[in-house]
Amino acid sequence: MSPFTYGPVELHLVGFGTGDPDPQAVGALRELVDSSLLRLLDLVVVSRSESGELTTQEPGEGPQDWGLGDLEPAETGLTGDEDIEELAASLEPGTSGLVVAFELVYARTLAQRLAAAGGSVLRTERIPAPVVNELLDAAAKE
């Protein structure tokens, strides 16, 4: 079996309210990419006007760099229009965000080793960090 080029990919919509993408959030993404925990595959800036119209912008396409600077996706175009529209459906009028596709680099090794052993991940489910922390905090107080 040849090595996997990519591991599992996750799509996220990161919201920023009424302003541009927050430099701290972009910095956090940059740190994870620089540490090689994530590989940034695609990134699209999305904005919903007050009238509800959705606009998209790839980094480097428009006059603003959105604080992204040299944060370059490895595979632009991976996130399709349907993906963007589905994720951005929850974007409120007058707000903006980033649609981010990233590879979980550590999971590539796991996926490859499972496949080599004749196994596969059949299903995954993510529990959001705020929910996990809230549950564990409540359990610790009992």
mmCIF file of C-alpha atoms in Angstrom:
data_model
loop_
_atom_site.group_PDB
_atom_site.id
_atom_site.type_symbol
_atom_site.label_atom_id
_atom_site.label_comp_id
_atom_site.label_asym_id
_atom_site.label_seq_id
_atom_site.Cartn_x
_atom_site.Cartn_y
_atom_site.Cartn_z
ATOM 1 C CA MET A 1 0.000 0.000 0.000
ATOM 2 C CA SER A 2 1.379 3.414 -0.886
ATOM 3 C CA PRO A 3 1.568 6.086 1.825
ATOM 4 C CA PHE A 4 -1.429 8.340 2.242
ATOM 5 C CA THR A 5 -0.866 11.826 0.863
ATOM 6 C CA TYR A 6 -3.541 13.258 3.156
ATOM 7 C CA GLY A 7 -5.166 12.320 6.412
ATOM 8 C CA PRO A 8 -8.702 13.221 7.459
ATOM 9 C CA VAL A 9 -9.806 16.723 6.483
ATOM 10 C CA GLU A 10 -12.126 18.877 8.548
ATOM 11 C CA LEU A 11 -14.106 21.875 7.395
ATOM 12 C CA HIS A 12 -14.805 24.626 9.899
ATOM 13 C CA LEU A 13 -16.659 27.917 9.800
ATOM 14 C CA VAL A 14 -14.991 30.328 12.208
ATOM 15 C CA GLY A 15 -17.190 33.374 12.843
ATOM 16 C CA PHE A 16 -15.980 36.887 13.633
ATOM 17 C CA GLY A 17 -19.100 38.909 14.259
ATOM 18 C CA THR A 18 -19.305 42.208 12.491
ATOM 19 C CA GLY A 19 -15.593 42.777 12.031
ATOM 20 C CA ASP A 20 -12.806 41.346 9.962
ATOM 21 C CA PRO A 21 -11.194 38.069 11.006
ATOM 22 C CA ASP A 22 -9.628 38.556 14.423
ATOM 23 C CA PRO A 23 -5.802 38.616 14.405
ATOM 24 C CA GLN A 24 -5.685 36.377 17.502
ATOM 25 C CA ALA A 25 -7.807 33.707 15.817
ATOM 26 C CA VAL A 26 -5.695 33.890 12.670
ATOM 27 C CA GLY A 27 -2.600 33.706 14.891
ATOM 28 C CA ALA A 28 -3.922 30.575 16.605
ATOM 29 C CA LEU A 29 -4.479 28.936 13.229
ATOM 30 C CA ARG A 30 -0.988 29.996 12.132
ATOM 31 C CA GLU A 31 0.565 28.454 15.286
ATOM 32 C CA LEU A 32 -1.106 25.100 14.638
ATOM 33 C CA VAL A 33 -0.003 25.114 11.006
ATOM 34 C CA ASP A 34 3.559 26.131 11.959
ATOM 35 C CA SER A 35 3.680 23.324 14.550
ATOM 36 C CA SER A 36 2.683 20.796 11.843
ATOM 37 C CA LEU A 37 -0.353 19.602 13.829
ATOM 38 C CA LEU A 38 -2.578 20.891 11.028
ATOM 39 C CA ARG A 39 -1.971 21.352 7.340
ATOM 40 C CA LEU A 40 -4.023 24.226 5.978
ATOM 41 C CA LEU A 41 -5.546 22.996 2.748
ATOM 42 C CA ASP A 42 -8.021 25.714 1.875
ATOM 43 C CA LEU A 43 -9.268 28.966 3.314
ATOM 44 C CA VAL A 44 -12.085 31.233 2.149
ATOM 45 C CA VAL A 45 -13.249 34.492 3.727
ATOM 46 C CA VAL A 46 -17.056 34.666 3.821
ATOM 47 C CA SER A 47 -19.221 37.696 4.562
ATOM 48 C CA ARG A 48 -22.972 38.052 4.745
ATOM 49 C CA SER A 49 -24.300 41.528 4.022
ATOM 50 C CA GLU A 50 -27.076 43.092 6.060
ATOM 51 C CA SER A 51 -29.436 42.154 3.213
ATOM 52 C CA GLY A 52 -28.323 38.495 3.462
ATOM 53 C CA GLU A 53 -26.118 38.268 0.371
ATOM 54 C CA LEU A 54 -23.138 35.927 0.807
ATOM 55 C CA THR A 55 -19.788 36.935 -0.671
ATOM 56 C CA THR A 56 -16.601 34.907 -0.695
ATOM 57 C CA GLN A 57 -12.972 35.830 -1.168
ATOM 58 C CA GLU A 58 -9.889 33.643 -1.471
ATOM 59 C CA PRO A 59 -6.747 35.020 0.184
ATOM 60 C CA GLY A 60 -4.944 37.386 -2.164
ATOM 61 C CA GLU A 61 -8.017 37.917 -4.401
ATOM 62 C CA GLY A 62 -9.102 41.275 -3.066
ATOM 63 C CA PRO A 63 -7.736 44.479 -1.634
ATOM 64 C CA GLN A 64 -7.719 43.156 1.954
ATOM 65 C CA ASP A 65 -5.455 40.415 3.237
ATOM 66 C CA TRP A 66 -7.741 39.961 6.273
ATOM 67 C CA GLY A 67 -4.695 39.649 8.509
ATOM 68 C CA LEU A 68 -3.797 36.364 6.845
ATOM 69 C CA GLY A 69 -0.447 37.639 5.601
ATOM 70 C CA ASP A 70 1.673 34.724 4.421
ATOM 71 C CA LEU A 71 -0.707 32.006 5.621
ATOM 72 C CA GLU A 72 -0.949 30.057 2.371
ATOM 73 C CA PRO A 73 -3.317 27.123 1.874
ATOM 74 C CA ALA A 74 -1.726 24.039 0.318
ATOM 75 C CA GLU A 75 -4.637 23.096 -1.941
ATOM 76 C CA THR A 76 -6.865 26.062 -2.811
ATOM 77 C CA GLY A 77 -10.178 25.123 -4.360
ATOM 78 C CA LEU A 78 -10.649 22.019 -2.213
ATOM 79 C CA THR A 79 -13.644 23.569 -0.473
ATOM 80 C CA GLY A 80 -16.474 23.596 -3.006
ATOM 81 C CA ASP A 81 -19.250 26.124 -3.387
ATOM 82 C CA GLU A 82 -21.749 23.691 -1.832
ATOM 83 C CA ASP A 83 -19.501 23.229 1.214
ATOM 84 C CA ILE A 84 -19.121 26.979 1.622
ATOM 85 C CA GLU A 85 -22.839 27.645 1.240
ATOM 86 C CA GLU A 86 -23.761 24.899 3.711
ATOM 87 C CA LEU A 87 -21.291 26.066 6.333
ATOM 88 C CA ALA A 88 -22.066 29.752 5.815
ATOM 89 C CA ALA A 89 -25.820 29.168 6.173
ATOM 90 C CA SER A 90 -25.411 29.836 9.894
ATOM 91 C CA LEU A 91 -23.615 33.150 9.285
ATOM 92 C CA GLU A 92 -25.830 35.998 10.494
ATOM 93 C CA PRO A 93 -26.410 39.089 8.321
ATOM 94 C CA GLY A 94 -23.695 41.694 8.826
ATOM 95 C CA THR A 95 -21.070 39.160 9.957
ATOM 96 C CA SER A 96 -17.998 37.528 8.479
ATOM 97 C CA GLY A 97 -15.918 34.420 8.991
ATOM 98 C CA LEU A 98 -13.427 31.978 7.562
ATOM 99 C CA VAL A 99 -14.225 28.651 5.983
ATOM 100 C CA VAL A 100 -11.144 26.591 6.742
ATOM 101 C CA ALA A 101 -10.259 23.128 5.428
ATOM 102 C CA PHE A 102 -7.423 21.525 7.308
ATOM 103 C CA GLU A 103 -5.828 18.122 7.462
ATOM 104 C CA LEU A 104 -5.336 16.512 10.848
ATOM 105 C CA VAL A 105 -1.712 15.566 10.224
ATOM 106 C CA TYR A 106 -1.444 13.181 13.175
ATOM 107 C CA ALA A 107 -4.499 11.286 11.927
ATOM 108 C CA ARG A 108 -2.861 10.536 8.562
ATOM 109 C CA THR A 109 -0.506 8.071 10.276
ATOM 110 C CA LEU A 110 -3.370 6.468 12.181
ATOM 111 C CA ALA A 111 -5.510 6.164 9.033
ATOM 112 C CA GLN A 112 -2.654 4.659 7.058
ATOM 113 C CA ARG A 113 -1.793 2.118 9.759
ATOM 114 C CA LEU A 114 -5.421 1.107 10.168
ATOM 115 C CA ALA A 115 -5.795 0.655 6.413
ATOM 116 C CA ALA A 116 -2.602 -1.435 6.241
ATOM 117 C CA ALA A 117 -4.024 -3.674 8.978
ATOM 118 C CA GLY A 118 -7.319 -4.081 7.105
ATOM 119 C CA GLY A 119 -9.190 -1.719 9.406
ATOM 120 C CA SER A 120 -10.868 1.610 8.895
ATOM 121 C CA VAL A 121 -12.562 4.330 10.878
ATOM 122 C CA LEU A 122 -16.272 3.800 10.308
ATOM 123 C CA ARG A 123 -17.563 6.893 12.035
ATOM 124 C CA THR A 124 -16.318 9.845 14.022
ATOM 125 C CA GLU A 125 -18.124 12.350 16.144
ATOM 126 C CA ARG A 126 -16.710 15.531 17.555
ATOM 127 C CA ILE A 127 -17.779 16.893 20.921
ATOM 128 C CA PRO A 128 -17.172 20.663 20.926
ATOM 129 C CA ALA A 129 -14.564 21.831 23.431
ATOM 130 C CA PRO A 130 -16.970 24.110 25.359
ATOM 131 C CA VAL A 131 -19.336 21.165 25.900
ATOM 132 C CA VAL A 132 -16.531 18.842 27.095
ATOM 133 C CA ASN A 133 -15.200 21.460 29.504
ATOM 134 C CA GLU A 134 -18.638 22.297 30.845
ATOM 135 C CA LEU A 135 -19.430 18.615 31.457
ATOM 136 C CA LEU A 136 -16.100 17.951 33.179
ATOM 137 C CA ASP A 137 -16.402 21.085 35.313
ATOM 138 C CA ALA A 138 -19.897 20.005 36.402
ATOM 139 C CA ALA A 139 -18.680 16.480 37.189
ATOM 140 C CA ALA A 140 -15.767 17.821 39.256
ATOM 141 C CA LYS A 141 -18.183 19.884 41.372
ATOM 142 C CA GLU A 142 -20.313 16.838 42.260
#
